[in-house]
Amino acid sequence: QKIIPVSERKCLIKSQVVGPPQPVVAIVGEHIILPCHLEPAVDARSMAVEWTRSDLKPRLVLVWRAGQKLNLDDENPSYRGRTSVLTDKLKNGDISLKLSKVKLSDGGKYKCYVPTLNRDSVLLQLVVGDVSYPVISLVEINKDSETVVLQCESKGWYPEPELLWLDAEGKILSAGPTETVRGPDDLYTVSSTVTVEKRHSNNITCRVQQRKINQTRETQIKVTGDFFSPLNHNQSLNS
């Protein structure tokens, strides 16, 4: 059994497991870090570290002991091959979880736990978004006023996004209020309607964006006197 020096034991007693106060936000397919560290910092290379999710069976996400990751039979199979710690940062008390190829099912509360620190632990919330392109549909045609009403809807956003209608020149159109619905999975669906004139080369764009996670999705439609035709989808990252 390893003998821990008195000075290190004192540091261990004082150290606490600390995580972020806000939820961690990820997009499906990303590689992310769930932050967790010891404060004051202490070398964690020889410590036991456990990451778990109490809502899952089995609940183990990752177990790190004696300087290596343990591949246990009771590790949740959904996480197999996708978890690790930042080995080069353990000496600085960084016991964060690296999670690869994020899935929607990864969303939930994670427990970062160090048994030697008086069973100290911290809970982190991971919210996973699966953003989608907006879908534009025709709601109404008014032959008298030569106008049409279009609806735009986009699902699976977090945090709550902004929805904009743009004309062919990129100017914001006056539209109805954005309806926002937050589902039981904490993801947002947004929708809005706009009334536009049926005239030649009237290209209308519905843009949904979330600046905090640098995500933008948009769909464009061409409105003419006789028909509506989808032009393209655009995906971009805000700088």
mmCIF file of C-alpha atoms in Angstrom:
data_model
loop_
_atom_site.group_PDB
_atom_site.id
_atom_site.type_symbol
_atom_site.label_atom_id
_atom_site.label_comp_id
_atom_site.label_asym_id
_atom_site.label_seq_id
_atom_site.Cartn_x
_atom_site.Cartn_y
_atom_site.Cartn_z
ATOM 1 C CA GLN A 1 0.000 0.000 0.000
ATOM 2 C CA LYS A 2 1.317 3.422 -0.939
ATOM 3 C CA ILE A 3 2.324 5.678 1.963
ATOM 4 C CA ILE A 4 1.055 9.230 1.425
ATOM 5 C CA PRO A 5 3.316 11.951 2.898
ATOM 6 C CA VAL A 6 1.811 14.072 5.687
ATOM 7 C CA SER A 7 1.962 17.224 3.551
ATOM 8 C CA GLU A 8 0.045 15.518 0.756
ATOM 9 C CA ARG A 9 -2.507 14.105 3.191
ATOM 10 C CA LYS A 10 -3.178 17.612 4.500
ATOM 11 C CA CYS A 11 -3.671 18.824 0.948
ATOM 12 C CA LEU A 12 -6.014 15.927 0.252
ATOM 13 C CA ILE A 13 -8.112 16.773 3.293
ATOM 14 C CA LYS A 14 -8.415 20.386 2.179
ATOM 15 C CA SER A 15 -9.028 19.672 -1.513
ATOM 16 C CA GLN A 16 -12.531 19.583 -2.908
ATOM 17 C CA VAL A 17 -13.975 18.238 -6.133
ATOM 18 C CA VAL A 18 -15.142 21.186 -8.232
ATOM 19 C CA GLY A 19 -17.198 21.279 -11.429
ATOM 20 C CA PRO A 20 -18.800 23.945 -13.634
ATOM 21 C CA PRO A 21 -21.879 25.793 -12.321
ATOM 22 C CA GLN A 22 -23.541 25.805 -15.754
ATOM 23 C CA PRO A 23 -24.577 22.831 -17.919
ATOM 24 C CA VAL A 24 -22.076 21.591 -20.478
ATOM 25 C CA VAL A 25 -23.553 21.854 -23.978
ATOM 26 C CA ALA A 26 -22.571 19.495 -26.798
ATOM 27 C CA ILE A 27 -23.711 18.739 -30.330
ATOM 28 C CA VAL A 28 -24.162 15.152 -31.499
ATOM 29 C CA GLY A 29 -20.913 13.759 -32.904
ATOM 30 C CA GLU A 30 -18.601 16.165 -31.078
ATOM 31 C CA HIS A 31 -15.725 15.281 -28.754
ATOM 32 C CA ILE A 32 -16.163 17.138 -25.466
ATOM 33 C CA ILE A 33 -14.683 17.608 -22.012
ATOM 34 C CA LEU A 34 -16.752 17.382 -18.825
ATOM 35 C CA PRO A 35 -14.699 19.615 -16.507
ATOM 36 C CA CYS A 36 -13.831 18.434 -13.013
ATOM 37 C CA HIS A 37 -10.807 19.313 -10.901
ATOM 38 C CA LEU A 38 -9.405 19.303 -7.390
ATOM 39 C CA GLU A 39 -9.182 22.604 -5.584
ATOM 40 C CA PRO A 40 -6.620 23.335 -4.242
ATOM 41 C CA ALA A 41 -4.842 21.369 -6.957
ATOM 42 C CA VAL A 42 -3.162 18.126 -5.938
ATOM 43 C CA ASP A 43 -1.521 15.394 -8.017
ATOM 44 C CA ALA A 44 -4.313 12.969 -8.961
ATOM 45 C CA ARG A 45 -2.260 10.490 -10.997
ATOM 46 C CA SER A 46 -2.347 7.817 -8.292
ATOM 47 C CA MET A 47 -5.877 8.555 -7.094
ATOM 48 C CA ALA A 48 -9.049 6.643 -7.775
ATOM 49 C CA VAL A 49 -11.498 8.632 -9.888
ATOM 50 C CA GLU A 50 -14.987 7.506 -10.843
ATOM 51 C CA TRP A 51 -17.452 8.991 -13.307
ATOM 52 C CA THR A 52 -21.009 7.691 -13.017
ATOM 53 C CA ARG A 53 -24.610 8.334 -14.061
ATOM 54 C CA SER A 54 -27.125 7.293 -11.436
ATOM 55 C CA ASP A 55 -29.976 7.107 -13.970
ATOM 56 C CA LEU A 56 -28.245 4.330 -15.909
ATOM 57 C CA LYS A 57 -27.774 0.629 -15.220
ATOM 58 C CA PRO A 58 -24.939 -0.099 -14.999
ATOM 59 C CA ARG A 59 -24.080 3.393 -13.756
ATOM 60 C CA LEU A 60 -20.283 3.362 -14.294
ATOM 61 C CA VAL A 61 -19.047 5.611 -17.106
ATOM 62 C CA LEU A 62 -15.316 5.526 -16.301
ATOM 63 C CA VAL A 63 -13.111 4.225 -13.483
ATOM 64 C CA TRP A 64 -9.483 5.383 -13.160
ATOM 65 C CA ARG A 65 -7.254 3.649 -10.612
ATOM 66 C CA ALA A 66 -3.533 3.197 -10.061
ATOM 67 C CA GLY A 67 -2.673 5.315 -13.066
ATOM 68 C CA GLN A 68 -4.853 3.535 -15.594
ATOM 69 C CA LYS A 69 -8.384 3.207 -16.871
ATOM 70 C CA LEU A 70 -10.096 0.032 -15.731
ATOM 71 C CA ASN A 71 -12.164 -1.907 -18.241
ATOM 72 C CA LEU A 72 -14.802 -3.331 -15.947
ATOM 73 C CA ASP A 73 -17.656 -5.659 -16.776
ATOM 74 C CA ASP A 74 -20.083 -3.326 -15.008
ATOM 75 C CA GLU A 75 -19.051 -0.310 -17.097
ATOM 76 C CA ASN A 76 -22.045 0.929 -19.075
ATOM 77 C CA PRO A 77 -21.659 -0.519 -22.599
ATOM 78 C CA SER A 78 -22.907 2.705 -24.197
ATOM 79 C CA TYR A 79 -19.667 4.434 -23.161
ATOM 80 C CA ARG A 80 -17.209 1.679 -24.003
ATOM 81 C CA GLY A 81 -14.315 2.998 -26.077
ATOM 82 C CA ARG A 82 -15.508 6.612 -25.836
ATOM 83 C CA THR A 83 -14.196 7.787 -22.449
ATOM 84 C CA SER A 84 -10.815 8.795 -21.065
ATOM 85 C CA VAL A 85 -9.144 11.222 -18.682
ATOM 86 C CA LEU A 86 -6.615 13.902 -19.607
ATOM 87 C CA THR A 87 -3.557 11.966 -18.446
ATOM 88 C CA ASP A 88 -1.159 14.877 -18.938
ATOM 89 C CA LYS A 89 -3.265 17.077 -16.648
ATOM 90 C CA LEU A 90 -3.866 14.673 -13.763
ATOM 91 C CA LYS A 91 -0.741 15.930 -11.986
ATOM 92 C CA ASN A 92 -2.425 19.343 -11.782
ATOM 93 C CA GLY A 93 -5.581 17.966 -10.204
ATOM 94 C CA ASP A 94 -7.563 17.923 -13.452
ATOM 95 C CA ILE A 95 -9.785 14.832 -13.407
ATOM 96 C CA SER A 96 -12.057 15.881 -16.285
ATOM 97 C CA LEU A 97 -13.799 13.295 -18.435
ATOM 98 C CA LYS A 98 -13.153 13.282 -22.165
ATOM 99 C CA LEU A 99 -16.150 11.929 -24.069
ATOM 100 C CA SER A 100 -15.872 11.126 -27.773
ATOM 101 C CA LYS A 101 -18.564 10.967 -30.457
ATOM 102 C CA VAL A 102 -21.334 12.396 -28.286
ATOM 103 C CA LYS A 103 -24.762 10.771 -28.608
ATOM 104 C CA LEU A 104 -28.177 12.180 -27.733
ATOM 105 C CA SER A 105 -28.435 9.503 -25.039
ATOM 106 C CA ASP A 106 -25.318 10.939 -23.344
ATOM 107 C CA GLY A 107 -27.364 13.854 -22.035
ATOM 108 C CA GLY A 108 -27.877 13.685 -18.279
ATOM 109 C CA LYS A 109 -26.310 14.235 -14.859
ATOM 110 C CA TYR A 110 -22.774 12.967 -14.326
ATOM 111 C CA LYS A 111 -21.089 12.421 -10.977
ATOM 112 C CA CYS A 112 -17.358 13.119 -10.671
ATOM 113 C CA TYR A 113 -16.214 11.231 -7.594
ATOM 114 C CA VAL A 114 -12.926 10.801 -5.681
ATOM 115 C CA PRO A 115 -13.293 8.171 -2.911
ATOM 116 C CA THR A 116 -10.182 9.292 -0.978
ATOM 117 C CA LEU A 117 -11.497 12.832 -0.503
ATOM 118 C CA ASN A 118 -13.979 11.953 2.228
ATOM 119 C CA ARG A 119 -16.216 10.578 -0.505
ATOM 120 C CA ASP A 120 -16.358 14.048 -2.078
ATOM 121 C CA SER A 121 -18.123 14.393 -5.429
ATOM 122 C CA VAL A 122 -19.765 16.894 -7.759
ATOM 123 C CA LEU A 123 -22.676 16.649 -10.213
ATOM 124 C CA LEU A 124 -22.445 17.990 -13.773
ATOM 125 C CA GLN A 125 -25.249 18.398 -16.278
ATOM 126 C CA LEU A 126 -24.567 17.502 -19.916
ATOM 127 C CA VAL A 127 -27.130 18.728 -22.422
ATOM 128 C CA VAL A 128 -26.822 17.324 -25.930
ATOM 129 C CA GLY A 129 -28.340 19.120 -28.902
ATOM 130 C CA ASP A 130 -29.047 17.640 -32.295
ATOM 131 C CA VAL A 131 -29.679 20.770 -34.336
ATOM 132 C CA SER A 132 -31.642 20.432 -37.538
ATOM 133 C CA TYR A 133 -32.248 22.410 -40.688
ATOM 134 C CA PRO A 134 -35.396 24.519 -40.639
ATOM 135 C CA VAL A 135 -38.365 23.188 -42.600
ATOM 136 C CA ILE A 136 -40.399 25.748 -44.547
ATOM 137 C CA SER A 137 -44.007 24.918 -45.400
ATOM 138 C CA LEU A 138 -46.859 26.738 -47.128
ATOM 139 C CA VAL A 139 -49.666 27.659 -44.746
ATOM 140 C CA GLU A 140 -51.973 29.888 -46.786
ATOM 141 C CA ILE A 141 -52.356 31.521 -50.209
ATOM 142 C CA ASN A 142 -54.268 34.788 -50.437
ATOM 143 C CA LYS A 143 -55.145 35.380 -54.094
ATOM 144 C CA ASP A 144 -56.730 38.773 -53.454
ATOM 145 C CA SER A 145 -53.629 40.320 -51.923
ATOM 146 C CA GLU A 146 -51.162 38.184 -53.885
ATOM 147 C CA THR A 147 -49.511 37.061 -50.668
ATOM 148 C CA VAL A 148 -48.643 33.750 -49.084
ATOM 149 C CA VAL A 149 -48.089 32.703 -45.485
ATOM 150 C CA LEU A 150 -45.052 30.529 -44.816
ATOM 151 C CA GLN A 151 -44.178 28.624 -41.670
ATOM 152 C CA CYS A 152 -40.674 27.694 -40.538
ATOM 153 C CA GLU A 153 -39.923 25.088 -37.877
ATOM 154 C CA SER A 154 -36.667 23.707 -36.489
ATOM 155 C CA LYS A 155 -36.248 21.085 -33.759
ATOM 156 C CA GLY A 156 -33.626 19.872 -31.329
ATOM 157 C CA TRP A 157 -31.839 23.023 -30.200
ATOM 158 C CA TYR A 158 -30.122 23.941 -26.955
ATOM 159 C CA PRO A 159 -29.809 26.578 -25.618
ATOM 160 C CA GLU A 160 -32.922 28.300 -26.958
ATOM 161 C CA PRO A 161 -32.160 29.575 -30.483
ATOM 162 C CA GLU A 162 -33.227 32.641 -32.417
ATOM 163 C CA LEU A 163 -35.351 32.375 -35.580
ATOM 164 C CA LEU A 164 -35.141 34.999 -38.328
ATOM 165 C CA TRP A 165 -36.802 35.474 -41.718
ATOM 166 C CA LEU A 166 -34.652 37.173 -44.368
ATOM 167 C CA ASP A 167 -35.424 38.536 -47.819
ATOM 168 C CA ALA A 168 -33.297 38.075 -50.947
ATOM 169 C CA GLU A 169 -31.008 40.909 -49.858
ATOM 170 C CA GLY A 170 -30.455 39.462 -46.407
ATOM 171 C CA LYS A 171 -32.660 41.988 -44.654
ATOM 172 C CA ILE A 172 -34.753 40.834 -41.707
ATOM 173 C CA LEU A 173 -38.453 40.507 -42.502
ATOM 174 C CA SER A 174 -41.212 41.466 -40.121
ATOM 175 C CA ALA A 175 -42.757 38.184 -39.002
ATOM 176 C CA GLY A 176 -45.057 36.744 -36.397
ATOM 177 C CA PRO A 177 -43.736 35.969 -32.912
ATOM 178 C CA THR A 178 -41.508 32.936 -32.542
ATOM 179 C CA GLU A 179 -43.241 30.060 -30.788
ATOM 180 C CA THR A 180 -40.874 28.139 -28.542
ATOM 181 C CA VAL A 181 -41.522 24.720 -27.021
ATOM 182 C CA ARG A 182 -39.109 23.068 -24.599
ATOM 183 C CA GLY A 183 -39.427 19.307 -24.591
ATOM 184 C CA PRO A 184 -38.847 16.828 -21.734
ATOM 185 C CA ASP A 185 -35.327 16.282 -23.109
ATOM 186 C CA ASP A 186 -34.590 20.019 -22.549
ATOM 187 C CA LEU A 187 -34.270 20.594 -26.303
ATOM 188 C CA TYR A 188 -36.106 23.463 -27.980
ATOM 189 C CA THR A 189 -38.385 23.515 -31.017
ATOM 190 C CA VAL A 190 -38.959 26.937 -32.567
ATOM 191 C CA SER A 191 -41.442 27.992 -35.237
ATOM 192 C CA SER A 192 -42.673 31.195 -36.841
ATOM 193 C CA THR A 193 -44.832 32.394 -39.733
ATOM 194 C CA VAL A 194 -44.281 35.203 -42.208
ATOM 195 C CA THR A 195 -46.473 36.771 -44.898
ATOM 196 C CA VAL A 196 -44.687 37.506 -48.189
ATOM 197 C CA GLU A 197 -45.667 38.745 -51.630
ATOM 198 C CA LYS A 198 -45.739 36.381 -54.580
ATOM 199 C CA ARG A 199 -43.436 38.114 -56.957
ATOM 200 C CA HIS A 200 -40.625 37.177 -59.283
ATOM 201 C CA SER A 201 -37.366 36.116 -57.632
ATOM 202 C CA ASN A 202 -38.649 36.555 -54.116
ATOM 203 C CA ASN A 203 -36.135 34.367 -52.278
ATOM 204 C CA ILE A 204 -37.021 33.889 -48.631
ATOM 205 C CA THR A 205 -34.649 32.440 -46.030
ATOM 206 C CA CYS A 206 -35.464 31.030 -42.620
ATOM 207 C CA ARG A 207 -32.414 31.145 -40.361
ATOM 208 C CA VAL A 208 -32.126 29.544 -36.935
ATOM 209 C CA GLN A 209 -29.046 30.403 -34.908
ATOM 210 C CA GLN A 210 -27.568 29.946 -31.456
ATOM 211 C CA ARG A 211 -24.582 32.181 -30.836
ATOM 212 C CA LYS A 212 -23.494 30.544 -27.568
ATOM 213 C CA ILE A 213 -22.740 27.279 -29.345
ATOM 214 C CA ASN A 214 -21.807 28.916 -32.669
ATOM 215 C CA GLN A 215 -24.420 27.055 -34.682
ATOM 216 C CA THR A 216 -26.484 28.354 -37.607
ATOM 217 C CA ARG A 217 -28.842 26.452 -39.895
ATOM 218 C CA GLU A 218 -30.904 27.981 -42.678
ATOM 219 C CA THR A 219 -33.253 26.955 -45.460
ATOM 220 C CA GLN A 220 -34.128 29.079 -48.481
ATOM 221 C CA ILE A 221 -37.226 28.970 -50.650
ATOM 222 C CA LYS A 222 -38.069 30.767 -53.890
ATOM 223 C CA VAL A 223 -41.539 32.285 -54.064
ATOM 224 C CA THR A 224 -42.909 33.044 -57.539
ATOM 225 C CA GLY A 225 -46.343 33.707 -58.901
ATOM 226 C CA ASP A 226 -46.924 30.061 -59.713
ATOM 227 C CA PHE A 227 -44.913 27.885 -57.387
ATOM 228 C CA PHE A 228 -42.565 27.517 -54.477
ATOM 229 C CA SER A 229 -39.237 25.779 -54.858
ATOM 230 C CA PRO A 230 -36.679 24.975 -52.167
ATOM 231 C CA LEU A 231 -33.244 26.291 -53.117
ATOM 232 C CA ASN A 232 -30.725 25.026 -50.612
ATOM 233 C CA HIS A 233 -29.675 24.385 -47.047
ATOM 234 C CA ASN A 234 -26.787 26.207 -45.462
ATOM 235 C CA GLN A 235 -24.790 25.316 -42.391
ATOM 236 C CA SER A 236 -22.306 27.649 -40.808
ATOM 237 C CA LEU A 237 -20.301 28.326 -37.686
ATOM 238 C CA ASN A 238 -20.281 31.855 -36.394
ATOM 239 C CA SER A 239 -16.851 33.294 -35.823
#
